[in-house]
Amino acid sequence: MADTIQSVKGMNDVLPPDSARWQHLEATCRELFARYGYGEIRTPVLESTALFARGIGEATDIVEKEMYTFKDRGERSLTMRPEMTAGCARAYIEHSIHGKEPVTRWWYCGPMFRYERAQTGRYRSFWQIGCEVYGIAEPTIDAEQIAMLTELYTSLGVGDLTVLINTVGSAEDRPAYRAALVAFLEPKQDALCGDCKRRLVTNPLRVLDCKVPTCKDAVAGAPALRDHLGERTRAHFAGVQRTLEALGVEAKVDDNLVRGLDYYTGTVFEITSAAGALGAQSTIVAGGRYDGLLESLGGQPTPAMGFALGVERALLCMGGDAAAFVRPIDVFIATRGEDSRVRATALAHALRKAGLAVEVEHRDAGMKNQFRRADALRARHALALGEAELASGGAKLKDMATRQEVEVRLDDVAGIAAAARA
RNA sequence: GUGGGAGUAGCUCAGUCGGUAGAGCACCAGAUUGUGGUUCUGGGUGUCGCGGGUUCGAUCCCCGUCUCUCACCCCA
């Protein structure tokens, strides 16, 4: 308790055995994404601050007050990524992917950073896994991603899922709607909360999303975005819904679903789970289309669709005993004395090369203690290697569950491995 | 940024209407001179988060502070 150094607020360690649950989630995603044709992209945690300011939007909460931004020794303003879409877009443009292939599918996994107050399911350093598809304007890809996610959560055992979808309109639709909304809200300005008064100027769509009661009242009867959608947007959204239906995915249209990031255009979606210990959060993944982002960052006009899922949140409602995901020990070798430990270490080395998981008791501990430890490690077999065994060259491999023992020769690695696998 | 709750043994917590502290779990040893998940016996000084105040005396009361945690906002 003295003067020890602790981890930074809101930034957590993941230790065994809990890390095994993370590995399970990651392995499931990796395998699933591979079947859908996604390749992994890894980008630096640090990016130029301007990337996020331009990509995510100056007026968003993330850019306004949640970024870890600082100057490096060369006086360049750098920011620890608060999300990955902007970084992926930067990489896509920087490597001229547009000119190399018509369709690009990327997935990623890594830590993101946002300066917020931590609570259950929300941390300052948190992990996201996400996918980005570039080059497809058609609505079927939107539905494909959503369906892929429902499959993911189902296979992970995350229950009580709700898929919410909406469309926020294309770059052509939005200015008209925005004007109509502002015209409707301006007379009611006095009823709005402080944040919303500001949003009225910076990002009026967000007022629709406000939880303050007076704002909710003021918003009642506001013009609906769906009445301001152009024909192309309508057709696209209808296509998404039609494809989801064909895939057997039940999705609820939520008119108030407005993502907090500026780059979204057209389809937006969110999947919530009522399962597990998510606390006040319920969103476990969110995403949408961002057809204008690449161009706004200086790239070629490129349609794009992506999502990000919160790893900690997925884990919170995944359940499952961490120990069940840990690889059990095949053979535990109990020792007595240094000669025994040397011989046991060599034997373990050979057995591990043969593919077994082996643990040697390197400490000078009592036999009873060693067998207890073998139990704690969930070892399938135990082999006591003491003076008698060293002298005779033979030993007994004990099945910890049945307590049956079989004779083995210490120099017969293949034989021991076979017996341990039986 | 705002508001609740909590900080006592490695972990989960109890407790003292103010007289410097306990349980369970875990861990170790022995009963069983080399064989486990049960049982029995033995084994714990821990700045009672930190600083100050009141008091003969504070882990307990008061003030401050730090940390953790939950929630609001917002988000994955």
Coordinates of C-alpha atoms (C1' of nucleotides) in Angstrom, one line a residue:
Chain A
M1 CA 0.0 0.0 0.0
A2 CA 3.0 2.2 0.3
D3 CA 4.2 4.2 -2.6
T4 CA 3.4 1.8 -5.4
I5 CA 2.6 2.8 -8.9
Q6 CA -0.8 1.9 -10.2
S7 CA -2.2 1.6 -13.7
V8 CA -3.6 4.8 -15.2
K9 CA -7.2 5.5 -14.3
G10 CA -9.6 3.7 -16.5
M11 CA -6.9 1.5 -18.0
N12 CA -7.0 -2.1 -17.0
D13 CA -4.8 -5.2 -17.1
V14 CA -6.1 -8.5 -18.4
L15 CA -4.6 -11.4 -16.5
P16 CA -4.8 -15.2 -16.9
P17 CA -7.1 -17.0 -16.6
D18 CA -9.4 -14.1 -17.8
S19 CA -7.2 -13.5 -20.8
A20 CA -8.3 -16.9 -22.1
R21 CA -11.8 -15.5 -22.6
W22 CA -10.3 -12.7 -24.6
Q23 CA -8.4 -15.2 -26.7
H24 CA -11.6 -17.2 -27.3
L25 CA -13.4 -14.1 -28.5
E26 CA -10.5 -13.1 -30.7
A27 CA -10.1 -16.5 -32.2
T28 CA -13.8 -16.7 -32.9
C29 CA -13.7 -13.4 -34.7
R30 CA -10.6 -14.3 -36.7
E31 CA -12.1 -17.5 -38.0
L32 CA -15.4 -15.9 -38.8
F33 CA -13.9 -12.9 -40.6
A34 CA -11.7 -15.2 -42.6
R35 CA -14.8 -17.0 -43.9
Y36 CA -16.2 -13.6 -45.0
G37 CA -13.0 -12.7 -46.8
Y38 CA -11.6 -10.1 -44.4
G39 CA -7.9 -9.6 -44.0
E40 CA -6.3 -8.1 -40.9
I41 CA -4.9 -4.6 -40.8
R42 CA -2.8 -3.3 -38.0
T43 CA -2.1 0.4 -37.7
P44 CA -0.3 2.6 -35.2
V45 CA -2.0 3.7 -32.0
L46 CA -0.8 7.2 -32.6
E47 CA -2.1 9.3 -35.5
S48 CA -1.9 12.9 -36.4
T49 CA -4.6 14.8 -34.5
A50 CA -5.9 16.3 -37.7
L51 CA -6.9 12.9 -39.0
F52 CA -9.5 12.6 -36.2
A53 CA -10.6 16.2 -36.3
R54 CA -11.3 15.9 -40.0
G55 CA -12.5 12.4 -40.0
I56 CA -14.7 12.1 -37.0
G57 CA -15.8 15.7 -36.9
E58 CA -14.7 18.8 -35.0
A59 CA -18.0 19.1 -33.2
T60 CA -18.3 15.6 -31.9
D61 CA -17.8 14.8 -28.2
I62 CA -15.0 12.5 -29.0
V63 CA -12.9 15.2 -30.7
E64 CA -14.1 18.1 -28.5
K65 CA -13.3 16.6 -25.1
E66 CA -12.3 12.9 -25.2
M67 CA -9.1 12.6 -27.1
Y68 CA -5.7 11.9 -25.6
T69 CA -3.8 14.5 -27.5
F70 CA -0.2 15.7 -26.9
K71 CA 2.8 17.2 -28.7
D72 CA 5.8 15.0 -29.5
R73 CA 9.4 16.3 -29.3
G74 CA 9.0 17.7 -32.8
E75 CA 6.0 19.8 -31.8
R76 CA 3.6 17.6 -33.9
S77 CA 0.2 17.2 -32.4
L78 CA -0.5 13.5 -32.0
T79 CA -3.6 11.7 -30.8
M80 CA -4.0 8.2 -29.4
R81 CA -6.7 6.7 -31.6
P82 CA -10.2 6.9 -30.2
E83 CA -11.5 4.6 -32.9
M84 CA -10.1 2.8 -36.0
T85 CA -12.2 3.9 -38.9
A86 CA -10.3 7.1 -39.5
G87 CA -6.9 5.3 -39.3
C88 CA -8.1 2.6 -41.7
A89 CA -9.3 5.2 -44.1
R90 CA -5.9 7.0 -43.8
A91 CA -4.1 3.7 -44.6
Y92 CA -6.4 2.9 -47.5
I93 CA -5.6 6.3 -49.1
E94 CA -2.0 6.3 -48.2
H95 CA -1.4 2.9 -49.8
S96 CA -3.5 3.7 -52.9
I97 CA -5.6 0.7 -52.3
H98 CA -8.3 2.2 -54.4
G99 CA -6.2 1.8 -57.5
K100 CA -5.2 -1.8 -56.7
E101 CA -8.4 -3.6 -56.1
P102 CA -12.1 -2.9 -56.5
V103 CA -13.2 -4.3 -53.2
T104 CA -11.3 -4.3 -49.9
R105 CA -12.2 -6.0 -46.7
W106 CA -10.3 -5.3 -43.6
W107 CA -10.7 -6.3 -40.0
Y108 CA -8.8 -5.1 -36.9
C109 CA -8.4 -5.6 -33.2
G110 CA -6.7 -3.3 -30.8
P111 CA -6.9 -0.8 -27.9
M112 CA -8.6 2.6 -28.3
F113 CA -8.4 5.6 -26.0
R114 CA -11.0 8.0 -24.9
Y115 CA -10.8 10.4 -21.9
E116 CA -14.1 9.7 -20.3
R117 CA -15.2 8.8 -16.8
A118 CA -14.9 5.1 -16.5
Q119 CA -17.8 2.9 -15.4
T120 CA -19.0 -0.6 -16.1
G121 CA -18.5 -1.4 -19.8
R122 CA -16.7 1.9 -20.5
Y123 CA -13.0 2.5 -20.0
R124 CA -10.4 5.0 -21.0
S125 CA -8.4 2.3 -22.7
F126 CA -10.7 -0.2 -24.3
W127 CA -10.5 -2.7 -27.1
Q128 CA -12.5 -2.7 -30.3
I129 CA -12.7 -5.3 -33.0
G130 CA -14.1 -4.1 -36.3
C131 CA -14.5 -4.5 -40.0
E132 CA -14.3 -2.1 -42.9
V133 CA -15.4 -2.8 -46.5
Y134 CA -14.4 -0.4 -49.2
G135 CA -15.7 -0.2 -52.8
I136 CA -19.3 -1.6 -52.5
A137 CA -22.2 0.8 -52.8
E138 CA -24.9 -1.8 -52.9
P139 CA -27.1 -2.5 -49.9
T140 CA -26.5 -6.2 -49.7
I141 CA -23.1 -5.7 -48.1
D142 CA -24.7 -3.6 -45.3
A143 CA -27.0 -6.5 -44.5
E144 CA -24.2 -9.1 -44.9
Q145 CA -22.1 -7.3 -42.1
I146 CA -25.1 -7.2 -39.8
A147 CA -25.9 -10.8 -40.3
M148 CA -22.3 -11.7 -39.8
L149 CA -22.4 -10.0 -36.4
T150 CA -25.6 -11.8 -35.3
E151 CA -23.8 -15.1 -36.2
L152 CA -20.8 -14.0 -34.1
Y153 CA -22.7 -13.2 -31.0
T154 CA -24.8 -16.3 -31.3
S155 CA -21.8 -18.5 -31.6
L156 CA -20.2 -16.7 -28.6
G157 CA -23.4 -17.3 -26.5
V158 CA -24.4 -13.7 -26.2
G159 CA -28.1 -13.6 -25.8
D160 CA -31.0 -11.2 -25.8
L161 CA -29.9 -9.4 -29.0
T162 CA -31.8 -6.6 -30.6
V163 CA -30.7 -5.2 -34.0
L164 CA -31.6 -1.6 -34.6
I165 CA -31.2 0.0 -38.0
N166 CA -31.8 3.4 -39.5
T167 CA -30.6 5.6 -42.3
V168 CA -29.2 9.1 -41.7
G169 CA -29.5 10.0 -45.3
S170 CA -26.9 10.7 -48.0
A171 CA -24.7 13.7 -48.3
E172 CA -27.4 15.2 -50.7
D173 CA -30.3 14.5 -48.3
R174 CA -28.9 15.9 -45.1
P175 CA -28.6 19.6 -45.8
A176 CA -32.3 19.9 -46.6
Y177 CA -33.3 17.9 -43.5
R178 CA -30.9 19.8 -41.3
A179 CA -32.5 23.1 -42.5
A180 CA -36.0 21.8 -41.8
L181 CA -35.0 20.5 -38.4
V182 CA -33.3 23.8 -37.4
A183 CA -36.4 25.7 -38.6
F184 CA -38.6 23.5 -36.4
L185 CA -36.4 23.7 -33.3
E186 CA -35.3 27.4 -33.3
P187 CA -38.6 28.7 -32.0
K188 CA -38.3 26.2 -29.1
Q189 CA -34.7 27.0 -28.3
D190 CA -35.5 28.2 -24.8
A191 CA -36.7 24.7 -23.8
L192 CA -33.5 23.0 -24.9
C193 CA -30.7 22.1 -22.6
G194 CA -27.4 23.9 -22.8
D195 CA -25.8 21.1 -24.8
C196 CA -28.7 21.1 -27.3
K197 CA -28.6 24.8 -27.8
R198 CA -25.0 24.3 -28.9
R199 CA -25.9 21.3 -31.0
L200 CA -28.6 23.3 -32.8
V201 CA -25.7 25.1 -34.4
T202 CA -23.0 22.4 -34.6
N203 CA -24.9 19.2 -35.1
P204 CA -28.7 19.6 -34.9
L205 CA -29.4 15.9 -35.6
R206 CA -27.9 15.1 -32.2
V207 CA -30.7 17.0 -30.5
L208 CA -33.0 14.1 -31.6
D209 CA -30.9 11.8 -29.4
C210 CA -30.9 13.9 -26.2
K211 CA -32.2 12.3 -23.1
V212 CA -33.1 15.5 -21.2
P213 CA -36.9 15.4 -20.8
T214 CA -37.5 19.0 -21.9
C215 CA -35.5 18.3 -25.1
K216 CA -37.5 15.1 -25.7
D217 CA -40.7 17.2 -25.5
A218 CA -39.3 19.9 -27.8
V219 CA -38.3 17.2 -30.3
A220 CA -41.8 15.7 -30.4
G221 CA -43.4 16.3 -33.7
A222 CA -40.2 17.3 -35.3
P223 CA -39.8 16.7 -39.0
A224 CA -38.7 13.1 -39.7
L225 CA -35.6 12.4 -41.6
R226 CA -37.3 9.7 -43.5
D227 CA -39.6 12.3 -45.1
H228 CA -36.5 14.1 -46.5
L229 CA -34.8 11.1 -48.0
G230 CA -34.0 11.1 -51.7
E231 CA -35.1 8.2 -53.9
R232 CA -31.7 6.6 -53.9
T233 CA -31.4 6.6 -50.1
R234 CA -34.9 5.1 -49.8
A235 CA -34.1 2.4 -52.3
H236 CA -30.9 1.6 -50.6
F237 CA -32.4 1.3 -47.2
A238 CA -35.2 -0.8 -48.6
G239 CA -32.5 -3.0 -50.1
V240 CA -30.9 -3.4 -46.7
Q241 CA -34.1 -4.4 -45.1
R242 CA -35.0 -6.8 -47.9
T243 CA -31.6 -8.5 -47.6
L244 CA -31.8 -8.8 -43.9
E245 CA -35.2 -10.4 -44.3
A246 CA -33.8 -12.9 -46.7
L247 CA -31.0 -13.7 -44.2
G248 CA -33.5 -14.2 -41.5
V249 CA -32.2 -11.3 -39.4
E250 CA -34.9 -9.5 -37.5
A251 CA -34.1 -5.8 -37.4
K252 CA -36.1 -2.9 -35.8
V253 CA -36.1 0.4 -37.5
D254 CA -35.3 3.1 -35.0
D255 CA -35.9 6.6 -36.2
N256 CA -33.9 8.1 -33.3
L257 CA -30.8 6.1 -34.0
V258 CA -28.2 8.7 -34.7
R259 CA -24.6 7.8 -34.5
G260 CA -22.3 10.3 -32.6
L261 CA -19.7 10.4 -35.3
D262 CA -20.0 12.8 -38.3
Y263 CA -18.8 10.5 -41.0
Y264 CA -21.9 8.2 -41.2
T265 CA -24.1 8.4 -44.2
G266 CA -27.0 6.2 -45.1
T267 CA -27.3 3.0 -43.2
V268 CA -26.5 3.0 -39.5
F269 CA -27.1 0.2 -37.1
E270 CA -26.5 -0.9 -33.5
I271 CA -26.9 -4.2 -31.8
T272 CA -27.8 -4.3 -28.1
S273 CA -27.8 -7.1 -25.6
A274 CA -29.8 -7.3 -22.4
A275 CA -27.7 -10.2 -21.2
G276 CA -25.1 -10.2 -18.6
A277 CA -23.5 -7.5 -16.4
L278 CA -23.3 -4.7 -18.9
G279 CA -24.3 -2.1 -16.3
A280 CA -25.9 0.9 -17.8
Q281 CA -24.6 0.2 -21.3
S282 CA -26.4 -2.0 -23.8
T283 CA -24.8 -1.3 -27.1
I284 CA -22.3 -4.0 -27.9
V285 CA -21.6 -3.1 -31.5
A286 CA -22.4 -0.2 -33.8
G287 CA -21.6 0.8 -37.3
G288 CA -22.8 2.1 -40.6
R289 CA -22.0 3.4 -44.0
Y290 CA -19.6 6.3 -44.5
D291 CA -19.6 6.9 -48.2
G292 CA -18.1 10.4 -47.9
L293 CA -15.2 9.8 -45.5
L294 CA -12.5 8.7 -47.9
E295 CA -13.1 11.7 -50.2
S296 CA -13.2 14.1 -47.3
L297 CA -9.8 12.8 -46.3
G298 CA -8.4 13.4 -49.7
G299 CA -8.9 10.0 -51.3
Q300 CA -11.0 8.9 -54.2
P301 CA -14.7 8.9 -53.7
T302 CA -15.2 5.4 -52.3
P303 CA -18.3 3.8 -50.8
A304 CA -17.6 2.2 -47.4
M305 CA -19.3 0.3 -44.6
G306 CA -18.0 -0.7 -41.2
F307 CA -18.6 -1.4 -37.6
A308 CA -16.8 -1.7 -34.3
L309 CA -17.6 -3.9 -31.4
G310 CA -16.5 -3.3 -27.8
V311 CA -14.5 -6.3 -26.6
E312 CA -15.0 -5.6 -22.9
R313 CA -18.7 -5.3 -23.5
A314 CA -18.9 -8.4 -25.5
L315 CA -17.0 -10.2 -22.7
L316 CA -19.3 -8.8 -20.1
C317 CA -22.3 -10.4 -21.6
M318 CA -20.6 -13.5 -23.0
G319 CA -20.5 -15.3 -19.7
G320 CA -18.6 -18.5 -19.4
D321 CA -16.1 -19.7 -16.9
A322 CA -12.6 -18.4 -17.7
A323 CA -11.0 -21.6 -16.5
A324 CA -12.9 -23.5 -19.1
F325 CA -11.0 -21.7 -21.8
V326 CA -7.6 -22.4 -20.4
R327 CA -5.6 -25.2 -21.9
P328 CA -5.3 -28.0 -19.3
I329 CA -1.9 -29.5 -18.4
D330 CA -1.5 -33.0 -19.9
V331 CA 1.3 -34.1 -17.6
F332 CA 2.5 -32.7 -14.3
I333 CA 5.9 -34.0 -13.2
A334 CA 6.5 -34.1 -9.5
T335 CA 10.1 -34.0 -8.4
R336 CA 12.4 -34.7 -5.4
G337 CA 15.8 -33.2 -5.3
E338 CA 17.9 -31.5 -7.9
D339 CA 18.9 -34.6 -9.9
S340 CA 15.2 -35.3 -10.3
R341 CA 14.5 -31.7 -11.4
V342 CA 17.2 -31.8 -14.0
R343 CA 15.9 -35.0 -15.4
A344 CA 12.2 -33.8 -15.2
T345 CA 13.0 -30.6 -17.0
A346 CA 14.7 -32.6 -19.8
L347 CA 11.7 -35.0 -20.0
A348 CA 9.2 -32.1 -20.1
H349 CA 11.2 -30.4 -22.8
A350 CA 10.9 -33.6 -25.0
L351 CA 7.2 -34.1 -24.2
R352 CA 6.4 -30.5 -25.1
K353 CA 8.2 -31.0 -28.4
A354 CA 5.9 -33.9 -28.9
G355 CA 2.9 -31.5 -28.5
L356 CA 1.9 -32.0 -24.9
A357 CA 1.3 -29.3 -22.2
V358 CA 3.7 -30.2 -19.4
E359 CA 4.4 -28.6 -16.0
V360 CA 7.4 -29.5 -13.9
E361 CA 7.6 -28.7 -10.2
H362 CA 10.8 -26.8 -10.0
R363 CA 10.5 -25.9 -6.4
D364 CA 11.6 -28.1 -3.6
A365 CA 8.2 -28.9 -2.3
G366 CA 6.6 -31.9 -0.6
M367 CA 4.9 -34.6 -2.6
K368 CA 1.5 -33.9 -1.2
N369 CA 1.8 -30.3 -2.1
Q370 CA 2.9 -31.2 -5.6
F371 CA -0.1 -33.4 -6.2
R372 CA -2.4 -30.7 -4.9
R373 CA -0.8 -28.3 -7.4
A374 CA -1.4 -30.8 -10.1
D375 CA -5.0 -30.8 -9.2
A376 CA -5.2 -27.0 -9.1
L377 CA -3.7 -26.9 -12.6
R378 CA -6.3 -29.4 -13.8
A379 CA -3.5 -31.7 -14.9
R380 CA -4.8 -34.8 -16.6
H381 CA -1.8 -37.0 -15.6
A382 CA 0.9 -36.8 -13.0
L383 CA 4.3 -38.5 -13.0
A384 CA 6.4 -38.7 -9.8
L385 CA 10.1 -38.6 -10.7
G386 CA 12.1 -39.4 -7.5
E387 CA 15.2 -41.3 -6.6
A388 CA 13.7 -44.7 -7.3
E389 CA 12.5 -43.7 -10.8
L390 CA 15.9 -42.1 -11.6
A391 CA 17.6 -45.3 -10.5
S392 CA 15.3 -47.7 -12.4
G393 CA 14.6 -45.6 -15.4
G394 CA 10.9 -46.4 -15.1
A395 CA 8.0 -44.5 -13.6
K396 CA 4.2 -44.6 -13.2
L397 CA 2.0 -42.2 -15.2
K398 CA -1.1 -41.6 -13.1
D399 CA -4.4 -40.6 -14.5
M400 CA -5.6 -37.9 -12.1
A401 CA -9.3 -38.6 -12.7
T402 CA -9.3 -42.4 -12.4
R403 CA -6.2 -42.7 -10.3
Q404 CA -5.1 -45.5 -12.6
E405 CA -1.4 -45.8 -13.1
V406 CA 0.5 -47.2 -16.1
E407 CA 4.2 -48.1 -16.2
V408 CA 6.3 -46.0 -18.6
R409 CA 10.0 -45.9 -19.4
L410 CA 11.6 -42.4 -18.8
D411 CA 13.5 -42.6 -22.1
D412 CA 10.5 -43.6 -24.1
V413 CA 9.1 -40.1 -24.8
A414 CA 6.8 -41.4 -27.6
G415 CA 5.4 -44.0 -25.2
I416 CA 4.7 -41.5 -22.4
A417 CA 3.1 -39.1 -24.9
A418 CA 0.9 -41.9 -26.2
A419 CA -0.1 -42.9 -22.7
A420 CA -0.8 -39.3 -21.8
R421 CA -3.1 -38.9 -24.8
A422 CA -5.0 -42.1 -24.3
Chain B
rG1 C1' -17.4 17.9 -16.3
rU2 C1' -21.6 16.5 -12.4
rG3 C1' -23.6 13.2 -8.5
rG4 C1' -23.9 8.6 -5.2
rG5 C1' -21.1 4.4 -2.7
rA6 C1' -16.6 2.4 -0.8
rG7 C1' -11.4 2.1 1.0
rU8 C1' -9.4 -3.1 7.5
rA9 C1' -4.8 -9.8 6.2
rG10 C1' -3.1 -12.2 -0.8
rC11 C1' -8.9 -12.4 -1.9
rU12 C1' -14.2 -11.5 0.1
rC13 C1' -15.6 -9.0 4.3
rA14 C1' -17.0 -8.5 9.8
rG15 C1' -15.8 -5.4 14.0
rU16 C1' -14.6 -1.8 17.9
rC17 C1' -21.7 3.0 21.0
rG18 C1' -13.2 5.8 20.9
rG19 C1' -9.0 1.7 24.8
rU20 C1' -4.0 0.1 18.5
rA21 C1' -8.4 -6.1 15.2
rG22 C1' -11.2 -10.9 13.6
rA23 C1' -13.7 -14.7 10.2
rG24 C1' -14.1 -17.5 5.8
rC25 C1' -11.3 -18.6 1.5
rA26 C1' -6.4 -19.2 -0.2
rC27 C1' -1.4 -20.7 1.2
rC28 C1' 2.3 -23.8 4.2
rA29 C1' 3.5 -27.9 7.7
rG30 C1' 2.0 -32.3 10.2
rA31 C1' -1.4 -36.7 11.0
rU32 C1' 0.0 -40.2 5.9
rU33 C1' 9.4 -41.3 6.5
rG34 C1' 7.2 -40.1 -1.7
rU35 C1' 1.1 -39.4 -4.2
rG36 C1' -4.2 -35.2 -5.0
rG37 C1' -9.7 -32.7 -4.8
rU38 C1' -12.7 -35.1 1.9
rU39 C1' -11.2 -34.7 7.3
rC40 C1' -8.4 -33.2 11.7
rU41 C1' -4.3 -30.2 14.1
rG42 C1' -0.9 -26.2 13.9
rG43 C1' 0.8 -21.6 11.3
rG44 C1' -1.2 -14.1 10.5
rU45 C1' 2.1 -7.4 13.4
rG46 C1' -2.0 -6.0 9.0
rU47 C1' 1.5 1.7 8.3
rC48 C1' -7.4 -0.6 9.6
rG49 C1' -5.9 4.5 2.0
rC50 C1' -3.0 9.2 3.3
rG51 C1' -2.7 14.0 6.1
rG52 C1' -4.6 17.1 9.9
rG53 C1' -8.1 18.1 14.1
rU54 C1' -10.8 16.7 18.8
rU55 C1' -9.3 13.5 22.9
rC56 C1' -5.4 11.0 28.2
rG57 C1' -6.0 7.8 23.9
rA58 C1' -8.6 7.6 17.0
rU59 C1' -9.1 2.0 12.7
rC60 C1' -13.8 4.1 14.9
rC61 C1' -15.8 11.1 15.6
rC62 C1' -14.7 15.8 12.5
rC63 C1' -12.2 18.2 8.2
rG64 C1' -9.3 17.7 4.0
rU65 C1' -7.1 14.7 0.3
rC66 C1' -6.1 10.5 -2.8
rU67 C1' -7.8 6.1 -5.0
rC68 C1' -11.4 2.6 -6.5
rU69 C1' -16.4 2.0 -8.0
rC70 C1' -21.4 3.0 -9.9
rA71 C1' -24.4 6.4 -12.4
rC72 C1' -25.4 11.1 -15.5
rC73 C1' -23.5 13.1 -20.2
rC74 C1' -21.6 10.6 -24.4
rC75 C1' -20.1 6.3 -26.5
rA76 C1' -18.1 0.4 -28.5

